[in-house]
Amino acid sequence: MKYLKDGWLILVLALVFASGLTAVQSALAPKIAQNKKDKTYHRIPMLMLGVEEAEGLSVEEAAEGSPVVAYRVSQDGEVIGFVLEGSGGGYADKITTLVGLSADGATITGVSVVKQMETPNLGSKITGEWADQYSGKTADPPLEAVAGAVNLGDNQIDAITGATISSVCLTKIVNNTVAQFLDAQATLEWIADEEDKADDLSEEENEHAE
Amino acid sequence: MPNNDSGPAPLERFLNGILPENPVYRQLLGLCPVLAVTATMNTAMTMAVSVAFVLICANTLTSLIRGLLKPHLRILVFTLTIATFVTIVDQVLAAQMPDMSDKLGPYIPLIIVNCLIICRCEVCASKQSVGTAVSDAIGQSLGFALALASMATVRELLAEGSWFGIGLFWQGEAGGQYRWALMGLAPGAFFTLGILMGVANWISGKYGKKA
């Protein structure tokens, strides 16, 4: 009884706060999930075609519970490639990235880092123009990041000066993501998104440009 | 808990928060966000607004229930209250400003353990009336915002040559290549904090009332 006499205020507050938070959470959860999805979707045209905006794109998602997170992208009904999500250790913290892969799985069409905590101004360059060099590289043999190379081969990436480790880590993540996807590809089930994402894509790009 | 309203008046509480008892430069409280999110003005000001919201709400609520607080359970009540409002801020940021939410990362949830807020609940809100608690919260929030703004201004100007992400003239002359990376990193935060704290103490030693 003594505990109840002392602690009733905390119990009451906890109940009130918990119900308040439940209300906030259920009101905002769809928006938060949508934001996360949009972040992937609005990068798809860039990853697949190297343009900010494209007409007639549609996206199917690998079914939940699949071994990989992947999206199948079609343009005017024809599959043009895949966008894969992968992550792994970086220099400072986990790096999460999206990788664009051509329909035959042979060529990387783009790499775009979603989340990273690398050193600002050095390792953080992996989010910038530097990553453009991934597009057009062959997926097999695996890519390799090299420091200070003069002539780059088809599977070589020029590492960032001062951030060789970040470059090597990202390249490894790209290789692993592609390899895991190719292994699992035959077993994947593709599920179309309920909403018509093609329209949304262009709208978001406009908002993004503002 | 003593329930009589004895302590500085609302106006004094408000003014004290801005410089004489500035949370960062005079009380040295809440230094984690001060060091961590002041690399740019945008993140610093988002943090300042979040802290202000949490502090004002927590102070108001604590002051309202101050008559019911048990001395040995008060910190638990403070933390519960603060955690609730911080979670609300975290969710709202994730929904409305997803990019900013990503940049601030763990530092928003860490407001829960920001000792500035627990300190104000303890020192002011749990002892004084709602009016005093609110003006105290506003004063302290302004002081905190000023401290974050001064840190972020110095650091962003020196590290990126920009303010609120807008490039200034010397960045243009350097072809967008102006960088003093160190100021954007942790050592830059410590240097700036030390120097600004010295300046703030020098000013209050010169113009403040002599003890």
Tab-separated table of C-alpha atoms in Angstrom:
chain	number	residue	atom	x	y	z
A	1	MET	CA	0.000	0.000	0.000
A	2	LYS	CA	2.834	2.338	0.824
A	3	TYR	CA	4.182	1.945	-2.698
A	4	LEU	CA	0.812	2.749	-4.194
A	5	LYS	CA	0.448	5.810	-1.979
A	6	ASP	CA	3.844	7.107	-3.072
A	7	GLY	CA	3.730	6.022	-6.641
A	8	TRP	CA	0.177	6.659	-7.813
A	9	LEU	CA	1.155	9.903	-9.512
A	10	ILE	CA	3.748	8.135	-11.646
A	11	LEU	CA	1.301	5.398	-12.591
A	12	VAL	CA	-1.346	7.928	-13.583
A	13	LEU	CA	1.152	10.045	-15.525
A	14	ALA	CA	2.539	6.989	-17.280
A	15	LEU	CA	-0.953	5.963	-18.372
A	16	VAL	CA	-1.856	9.453	-19.581
A	17	PHE	CA	1.443	9.924	-21.417
A	18	ALA	CA	1.328	6.479	-22.970
A	19	SER	CA	-2.144	7.030	-24.387
A	20	GLY	CA	-1.103	10.461	-25.643
A	21	LEU	CA	1.939	9.012	-27.368
A	22	THR	CA	-0.104	6.213	-28.882
A	23	ALA	CA	-2.370	8.819	-30.439
A	24	VAL	CA	0.587	10.800	-31.807
A	25	GLN	CA	2.281	7.685	-33.093
A	26	SER	CA	-0.757	6.289	-34.874
A	27	ALA	CA	-1.456	9.691	-36.410
A	28	LEU	CA	2.076	10.098	-37.758
A	29	ALA	CA	3.176	6.533	-38.511
A	30	PRO	CA	1.774	6.378	-42.076
A	31	LYS	CA	3.458	9.687	-42.929
A	32	ILE	CA	6.784	8.482	-41.548
A	33	ALA	CA	6.605	5.211	-43.470
A	34	GLN	CA	5.692	7.144	-46.607
A	35	ASN	CA	8.662	9.499	-46.150
A	36	LYS	CA	10.995	6.548	-45.951
A	37	LYS	CA	9.540	5.040	-49.096
A	38	ASP	CA	9.596	8.345	-50.987
A	39	LYS	CA	13.269	8.665	-50.265
A	40	THR	CA	13.878	5.473	-52.223
A	41	TYR	CA	11.322	6.164	-54.938
A	42	HIS	CA	12.440	9.632	-55.860
A	43	ARG	CA	15.960	8.391	-56.501
A	44	ILE	CA	14.843	5.670	-58.888
A	45	PRO	CA	14.923	7.703	-62.143
A	46	MET	CA	18.456	8.861	-61.354
A	47	LEU	CA	19.624	5.369	-60.458
A	48	MET	CA	18.093	3.703	-63.498
A	49	LEU	CA	18.367	6.247	-66.280
A	50	GLY	CA	20.650	8.950	-64.905
A	51	VAL	CA	17.930	11.600	-65.209
A	52	GLU	CA	16.047	13.538	-62.532
A	53	GLU	CA	12.642	12.634	-63.881
A	54	ALA	CA	11.270	10.045	-66.253
A	55	GLU	CA	7.876	9.314	-67.747
A	56	GLY	CA	6.079	6.009	-67.574
A	57	LEU	CA	8.093	4.387	-64.808
A	58	SER	CA	6.437	1.789	-62.631
A	59	VAL	CA	7.933	0.050	-59.641
A	60	GLU	CA	7.329	-3.339	-58.090
A	61	GLU	CA	8.683	-4.289	-54.735
A	62	ALA	CA	10.142	-7.629	-53.665
A	63	ALA	CA	7.640	-9.259	-51.304
A	64	GLU	CA	8.132	-8.744	-47.594
A	65	GLY	CA	10.228	-11.463	-46.026
A	66	SER	CA	12.456	-11.777	-49.085
A	67	PRO	CA	16.163	-12.148	-48.372
A	68	VAL	CA	16.907	-8.816	-50.072
A	69	VAL	CA	15.277	-5.403	-50.329
A	70	ALA	CA	14.799	-4.797	-54.018
A	71	TYR	CA	12.580	-2.958	-56.480
A	72	ARG	CA	11.892	-3.931	-60.074
A	73	VAL	CA	11.582	-0.922	-62.350
A	74	SER	CA	9.702	-0.990	-65.627
A	75	GLN	CA	9.310	1.692	-68.235
A	76	ASP	CA	6.249	1.458	-70.492
A	77	GLY	CA	5.684	-2.126	-69.408
A	78	GLU	CA	9.203	-3.344	-70.064
A	79	VAL	CA	11.566	-4.203	-67.211
A	80	ILE	CA	14.577	-1.873	-67.398
A	81	GLY	CA	16.365	-2.878	-64.232
A	82	PHE	CA	16.428	-3.254	-60.482
A	83	VAL	CA	17.098	-0.970	-57.553
A	84	LEU	CA	18.628	-2.770	-54.588
A	85	GLU	CA	19.067	-1.599	-51.055
A	86	GLY	CA	22.147	-2.722	-49.192
A	87	SER	CA	24.113	-1.777	-46.126
A	88	GLY	CA	27.355	-2.553	-44.398
A	89	GLY	CA	30.092	-1.123	-42.244
A	90	GLY	CA	31.714	2.145	-43.284
A	91	TYR	CA	34.643	4.031	-41.763
A	92	ALA	CA	32.518	5.549	-39.000
A	93	ASP	CA	29.147	3.863	-38.963
A	94	LYS	CA	26.816	1.747	-41.063
A	95	ILE	CA	26.356	2.930	-44.641
A	96	THR	CA	23.033	2.289	-46.367
A	97	THR	CA	22.972	2.636	-50.118
A	98	LEU	CA	20.796	2.066	-53.163
A	99	VAL	CA	22.284	0.340	-56.169
A	100	GLY	CA	20.811	0.447	-59.667
A	101	LEU	CA	21.347	-2.693	-61.711
A	102	SER	CA	20.528	-3.266	-65.374
A	103	ALA	CA	17.825	-5.804	-66.295
A	104	ASP	CA	20.391	-8.493	-67.238
A	105	GLY	CA	22.241	-7.981	-63.949
A	106	ALA	CA	25.519	-7.256	-65.724
A	107	THR	CA	25.904	-3.487	-65.409
A	108	ILE	CA	25.596	-1.104	-62.481
A	109	THR	CA	23.477	1.849	-63.511
A	110	GLY	CA	23.959	3.996	-60.438
A	111	VAL	CA	24.803	4.179	-56.746
A	112	SER	CA	23.186	6.553	-54.303
A	113	VAL	CA	23.987	6.564	-50.599
A	114	VAL	CA	20.929	6.922	-48.386
A	115	LYS	CA	22.442	7.039	-44.935
A	116	GLN	CA	26.009	7.508	-43.737
A	117	MET	CA	27.940	9.021	-40.865
A	118	GLU	CA	31.355	9.262	-42.542
A	119	THR	CA	33.755	12.120	-41.769
A	120	PRO	CA	32.235	15.371	-43.061
A	121	ASN	CA	33.976	16.757	-46.172
A	122	LEU	CA	36.091	13.605	-46.602
A	123	GLY	CA	34.212	10.317	-46.388
A	124	SER	CA	30.890	12.097	-46.778
A	125	LYS	CA	31.833	12.726	-50.432
A	126	ILE	CA	30.413	9.261	-51.141
A	127	THR	CA	27.006	10.955	-51.210
A	128	GLY	CA	28.060	13.416	-53.915
A	129	GLU	CA	29.145	13.442	-57.535
A	130	TRP	CA	31.914	11.011	-56.745
A	131	ALA	CA	29.401	8.143	-56.761
A	132	ASP	CA	28.501	8.898	-60.390
A	133	GLN	CA	31.514	6.886	-61.525
A	134	TYR	CA	29.778	3.664	-60.483
A	135	SER	CA	27.278	3.949	-63.295
A	136	GLY	CA	28.297	1.944	-66.325
A	137	LYS	CA	30.710	-0.309	-64.439
A	138	THR	CA	30.400	-4.051	-64.914
A	139	ALA	CA	29.049	-6.018	-61.986
A	140	ASP	CA	31.210	-9.071	-62.659
A	141	PRO	CA	34.138	-9.327	-61.785
A	142	PRO	CA	33.472	-7.515	-58.485
A	143	LEU	CA	34.315	-3.829	-58.307
A	144	GLU	CA	37.429	-2.672	-56.579
A	145	ALA	CA	38.281	0.766	-55.244
A	146	VAL	CA	41.860	1.808	-55.911
A	147	ALA	CA	43.742	4.850	-54.650
A	148	GLY	CA	45.620	7.031	-57.090
A	149	ALA	CA	45.251	4.839	-60.174
A	150	VAL	CA	45.941	6.536	-63.502
A	151	ASN	CA	44.072	4.198	-65.826
A	152	LEU	CA	40.937	2.719	-64.377
A	153	GLY	CA	39.701	-0.651	-65.554
A	154	ASP	CA	36.030	-1.443	-66.137
A	155	ASN	CA	35.692	-2.793	-62.642
A	156	GLN	CA	37.790	-0.169	-60.872
A	157	ILE	CA	36.660	2.823	-58.841
A	158	ASP	CA	38.892	5.809	-58.146
A	159	ALA	CA	38.941	6.102	-54.331
A	160	ILE	CA	38.384	9.483	-52.657
A	161	THR	CA	41.643	11.132	-51.630
A	162	GLY	CA	41.737	11.132	-47.836
A	163	ALA	CA	38.863	8.690	-47.575
A	164	THR	CA	40.137	5.485	-49.110
A	165	ILE	CA	38.466	3.396	-46.411
A	166	SER	CA	35.044	4.922	-47.007
A	167	SER	CA	35.468	4.312	-50.748
A	168	VAL	CA	36.544	0.712	-50.259
A	169	CYS	CA	33.695	0.056	-47.818
A	170	LEU	CA	31.058	1.473	-50.133
A	171	THR	CA	32.441	-0.545	-53.038
A	172	LYS	CA	32.312	-3.703	-50.941
A	173	ILE	CA	28.720	-2.977	-49.964
A	174	VAL	CA	27.810	-2.483	-53.631
A	175	ASN	CA	29.450	-5.815	-54.560
A	176	ASN	CA	27.743	-7.698	-51.746
A	177	THR	CA	24.365	-6.178	-52.465
A	178	VAL	CA	24.563	-7.137	-56.123
A	179	ALA	CA	25.843	-10.637	-55.344
A	180	GLN	CA	23.112	-11.293	-52.780
A	181	PHE	CA	20.470	-10.055	-55.174
A	182	LEU	CA	21.696	-12.227	-58.060
A	183	ASP	CA	21.688	-15.252	-55.755
A	184	ALA	CA	18.167	-14.586	-54.589
A	185	GLN	CA	16.733	-13.241	-57.822
A	186	ALA	CA	15.080	-16.484	-58.956
A	187	THR	CA	13.150	-16.831	-55.702
A	188	LEU	CA	11.849	-13.249	-55.532
A	189	GLU	CA	8.190	-12.450	-55.849
A	190	TRP	CA	7.345	-9.014	-57.192
A	191	ILE	CA	4.430	-7.069	-55.823
A	192	ALA	CA	3.149	-3.954	-57.530
A	193	ASP	CA	2.621	-0.890	-55.393
A	194	GLU	CA	-1.074	-0.115	-54.837
A	195	GLU	CA	-0.653	3.532	-55.707
A	196	ASP	CA	0.348	4.730	-59.108
A	197	LYS	CA	3.860	5.744	-58.266
A	198	ALA	CA	4.684	7.051	-61.710
A	199	ASP	CA	2.644	10.207	-61.113
A	200	ASP	CA	3.991	10.619	-57.631
A	201	LEU	CA	7.531	10.434	-58.868
A	202	SER	CA	7.259	13.570	-60.949
A	203	GLU	CA	5.375	15.477	-58.243
A	204	GLU	CA	7.986	14.704	-55.656
A	205	GLU	CA	10.742	15.753	-57.968
A	206	ASN	CA	9.061	19.124	-58.326
A	207	GLU	CA	8.719	19.553	-54.602
A	208	HIS	CA	12.287	18.484	-54.229
A	209	ALA	CA	13.489	21.084	-56.703
A	210	GLU	CA	11.918	23.975	-54.797
B	1	MET	CA	8.394	19.635	-1.644
B	2	PRO	CA	7.998	23.171	-0.399
B	3	ASN	CA	5.002	24.617	-2.117
B	4	ASN	CA	5.359	28.286	-1.335
B	5	ASP	CA	6.332	30.497	-4.230
B	6	SER	CA	9.640	31.748	-2.972
B	7	GLY	CA	12.330	32.468	-5.476
B	8	PRO	CA	13.137	34.928	-8.209
B	9	ALA	CA	10.165	36.692	-9.838
B	10	PRO	CA	9.035	35.727	-13.368
B	11	LEU	CA	10.804	38.648	-15.070
B	12	GLU	CA	14.023	37.990	-13.221
B	13	ARG	CA	13.857	34.290	-14.140
B	14	PHE	CA	13.313	35.244	-17.766
B	15	LEU	CA	16.200	37.713	-17.950
B	16	ASN	CA	18.550	35.456	-15.996
B	17	GLY	CA	18.170	32.749	-18.616
B	18	ILE	CA	19.479	34.921	-21.406
B	19	LEU	CA	22.945	35.874	-20.173
B	20	PRO	CA	23.546	36.023	-16.390
B	21	GLU	CA	22.532	32.361	-16.049
B	22	ASN	CA	22.900	31.351	-19.686
B	23	PRO	CA	22.470	27.561	-19.721
B	24	VAL	CA	25.498	26.960	-21.926
B	25	TYR	CA	27.990	29.705	-21.183
B	26	ARG	CA	27.276	30.218	-17.465
B	27	GLN	CA	25.738	26.964	-16.209
B	28	LEU	CA	27.573	24.647	-18.652
B	29	LEU	CA	24.448	22.538	-19.100
B	30	GLY	CA	23.278	20.714	-22.204
B	31	LEU	CA	26.722	20.712	-23.793
B	32	CYS	CA	26.137	17.503	-25.762
B	33	PRO	CA	23.864	19.106	-28.385
B	34	VAL	CA	25.942	22.286	-28.227
B	35	LEU	CA	28.967	20.361	-29.447
B	36	ALA	CA	27.177	17.887	-31.686
B	37	VAL	CA	24.666	19.794	-33.790
B	38	THR	CA	26.244	23.225	-34.220
B	39	ALA	CA	28.119	22.481	-37.449
B	40	THR	CA	25.361	24.274	-39.362
B	41	MET	CA	22.726	26.863	-38.474
B	42	ASN	CA	19.857	24.715	-39.785
B	43	THR	CA	20.505	21.814	-37.439
B	44	ALA	CA	21.328	24.123	-34.523
B	45	MET	CA	18.092	26.074	-34.850
B	46	THR	CA	15.978	22.926	-35.219
B	47	MET	CA	17.573	21.683	-32.025
B	48	ALA	CA	16.938	25.024	-30.292
B	49	VAL	CA	13.238	24.955	-31.224
B	50	SER	CA	12.895	21.309	-30.132
B	51	VAL	CA	14.523	22.008	-26.779
B	52	ALA	CA	12.365	25.105	-26.298
B	53	PHE	CA	9.192	23.091	-26.910
B	54	VAL	CA	10.212	20.319	-24.536
B	55	LEU	CA	11.416	22.725	-21.854
B	56	ILE	CA	8.303	24.899	-21.917
B	57	CYS	CA	5.953	21.887	-21.848
B	58	ALA	CA	7.904	20.064	-19.146
B	59	ASN	CA	8.218	23.162	-16.962
B	60	THR	CA	4.504	23.934	-17.273
B	61	LEU	CA	3.425	20.400	-16.419
B	62	THR	CA	5.885	20.023	-13.566
B	63	SER	CA	4.761	23.314	-12.077
B	64	LEU	CA	1.087	22.279	-12.345
B	65	ILE	CA	1.651	19.041	-10.431
B	66	ARG	CA	4.314	20.381	-8.046
B	67	GLY	CA	1.988	19.990	-5.034
B	68	LEU	CA	1.719	16.247	-5.663
B	69	LEU	CA	5.418	15.490	-6.068
B	70	LYS	CA	7.074	13.146	-3.592
B	71	PRO	CA	10.676	14.226	-2.938
B	72	HIS	CA	12.209	10.813	-3.587
B	73	LEU	CA	10.234	10.210	-6.775
B	74	ARG	CA	10.495	13.650	-8.343
B	75	ILE	CA	13.337	12.888	-10.784
B	76	LEU	CA	11.319	9.940	-12.097
B	77	VAL	CA	8.365	12.225	-12.771
B	78	PHE	CA	10.601	14.789	-14.501
B	79	THR	CA	12.168	12.169	-16.737
B	80	LEU	CA	8.804	10.645	-17.617
B	81	THR	CA	7.411	14.061	-18.544
B	82	ILE	CA	10.466	15.052	-20.568
B	83	ALA	CA	10.629	11.715	-22.392
B	84	THR	CA	7.004	12.073	-23.466
B	85	PHE	CA	7.484	15.494	-25.023
B	86	VAL	CA	10.774	14.488	-26.633
B	87	THR	CA	9.107	11.486	-28.258
B	88	ILE	CA	6.433	13.789	-29.661
B	89	VAL	CA	9.107	16.096	-31.115
B	90	ASP	CA	10.981	13.127	-32.568
B	91	GLN	CA	7.876	11.761	-34.301
B	92	VAL	CA	6.771	15.143	-35.618
B	93	LEU	CA	10.236	15.821	-37.060
B	94	ALA	CA	10.345	12.388	-38.692
B	95	ALA	CA	6.958	13.031	-40.283
B	96	GLN	CA	7.314	16.661	-41.275
B	97	MET	CA	11.053	17.223	-41.794
B	98	PRO	CA	12.492	13.802	-42.684
B	99	ASP	CA	15.815	15.188	-43.964
B	100	MET	CA	16.397	17.199	-40.808
B	101	SER	CA	15.349	14.229	-38.703
B	102	ASP	CA	18.028	12.132	-40.426
B	103	LYS	CA	20.679	14.774	-39.869
B	104	LEU	CA	19.925	15.170	-36.177
B	105	GLY	CA	19.787	11.403	-35.798
B	106	PRO	CA	20.110	10.343	-32.154
B	107	TYR	CA	20.456	13.877	-30.805
B	108	ILE	CA	16.704	14.476	-30.643
B	109	PRO	CA	16.028	11.411	-28.426
B	110	LEU	CA	19.054	12.503	-26.390
B	111	ILE	CA	17.194	15.660	-25.322
B	112	ILE	CA	15.634	13.354	-22.701
B	113	VAL	CA	18.913	13.330	-20.813
B	114	ASN	CA	19.711	16.979	-21.477
B	115	CYS	CA	20.428	18.154	-17.929
B	116	LEU	CA	19.325	21.680	-18.793
B	117	ILE	CA	15.696	20.551	-18.746
B	118	ILE	CA	15.898	18.419	-15.600
B	119	CYS	CA	17.747	21.295	-13.933
B	120	ARG	CA	15.000	23.796	-14.729
B	121	CYS	CA	12.290	21.372	-13.539
B	122	GLU	CA	14.203	20.866	-10.320
B	123	VAL	CA	15.334	24.419	-9.650
B	124	CYS	CA	12.320	26.378	-10.774
B	125	ALA	CA	9.235	24.488	-11.952
B	126	SER	CA	8.930	22.120	-9.007
B	127	LYS	CA	8.997	25.046	-6.570
B	128	GLN	CA	7.329	27.993	-8.259
B	129	SER	CA	4.032	28.927	-9.907
B	130	VAL	CA	3.161	28.184	-13.526
B	131	GLY	CA	3.722	31.777	-14.653
B	132	THR	CA	7.233	31.841	-13.228
B	133	ALA	CA	7.992	28.377	-14.595
B	134	VAL	CA	6.905	29.367	-18.095
B	135	SER	CA	8.893	32.599	-18.151
B	136	ASP	CA	11.875	30.696	-16.791
B	137	ALA	CA	11.510	28.117	-19.563
B	138	ILE	CA	11.236	30.809	-22.239
B	139	GLY	CA	14.249	32.682	-20.867
B	140	GLN	CA	16.392	29.554	-20.645
B	141	SER	CA	15.285	28.435	-24.122
B	142	LEU	CA	16.248	31.818	-25.550
B	143	GLY	CA	19.588	31.633	-23.803
B	144	PHE	CA	20.127	28.126	-25.169
B	145	ALA	CA	19.077	29.220	-28.676
B	146	LEU	CA	21.465	32.199	-28.510
B	147	ALA	CA	24.323	29.952	-27.443
B	148	LEU	CA	23.591	27.434	-30.221
B	149	ALA	CA	23.238	30.250	-32.762
B	150	SER	CA	26.551	31.848	-31.793
B	151	MET	CA	28.355	28.504	-31.957
B	152	ALA	CA	26.761	27.518	-35.253
B	153	THR	CA	27.379	30.922	-36.834
B	154	VAL	CA	31.090	30.799	-36.095
B	155	ARG	CA	31.435	27.169	-37.123
B	156	GLU	CA	29.362	27.262	-40.295
B	157	LEU	CA	31.001	30.502	-41.478
B	158	LEU	CA	34.475	29.089	-40.970
B	159	ALA	CA	33.830	25.495	-42.045
B	160	GLU	CA	31.584	25.981	-45.060
B	161	GLY	CA	31.620	29.720	-45.761
B	162	SER	CA	27.850	29.754	-45.533
B	163	TRP	CA	25.044	30.656	-43.117
B	164	PHE	CA	21.797	28.669	-42.987
B	165	GLY	CA	23.240	26.806	-45.981
B	166	ILE	CA	23.425	30.005	-48.081
B	167	GLY	CA	26.891	30.567	-49.494
B	168	LEU	CA	28.540	33.870	-48.632
B	169	PHE	CA	30.746	35.950	-50.899
B	170	TRP	CA	34.113	34.384	-50.128
B	171	GLN	CA	32.740	30.959	-50.858
B	172	GLY	CA	31.792	32.241	-54.329
B	173	GLU	CA	35.284	33.656	-54.926
B	174	ALA	CA	36.833	30.336	-54.018
B	175	GLY	CA	34.581	28.694	-56.594
B	176	GLY	CA	32.473	26.897	-54.018
B	177	GLN	CA	35.614	25.145	-52.827
B	178	TYR	CA	36.049	27.054	-49.573
B	179	ARG	CA	36.518	24.525	-46.759
B	180	TRP	CA	37.982	24.554	-43.325
B	181	ALA	CA	36.843	21.052	-42.514
B	182	LEU	CA	38.226	21.071	-38.989
B	183	MET	CA	35.673	23.639	-37.832
B	184	GLY	CA	32.851	21.350	-38.909
B	185	LEU	CA	34.276	18.442	-36.937
B	186	ALA	CA	34.420	17.757	-33.214
B	187	PRO	CA	37.686	19.658	-32.518
B	188	GLY	CA	36.209	22.780	-34.108
B	189	ALA	CA	33.260	22.499	-31.738
B	190	PHE	CA	35.536	22.366	-28.698
B	191	PHE	CA	37.699	25.283	-29.866
B	192	THR	CA	34.668	27.425	-30.605
B	193	LEU	CA	32.955	26.563	-27.310
B	194	GLY	CA	36.085	27.371	-25.314
B	195	ILE	CA	36.668	30.700	-27.004
B	196	LEU	CA	33.029	31.809	-26.897
B	197	MET	CA	32.702	30.756	-23.264
B	198	GLY	CA	35.754	32.846	-22.440
B	199	VAL	CA	34.242	35.825	-24.262
B	200	ALA	CA	30.885	35.405	-22.474
B	201	ASN	CA	32.605	35.247	-19.097
B	202	TRP	CA	34.765	38.246	-19.894
B	203	ILE	CA	31.695	40.264	-20.859
B	204	SER	CA	29.762	39.346	-17.730
B	205	GLY	CA	32.850	39.986	-15.595
B	206	LYS	CA	33.224	43.426	-17.113
B	207	TYR	CA	29.616	44.595	-17.197
B	208	GLY	CA	27.846	42.239	-14.809
B	209	LYS	CA	27.246	43.122	-11.198
B	210	LYS	CA	30.273	42.667	-8.969
B	211	ALA	CA	29.741	40.011	-6.360
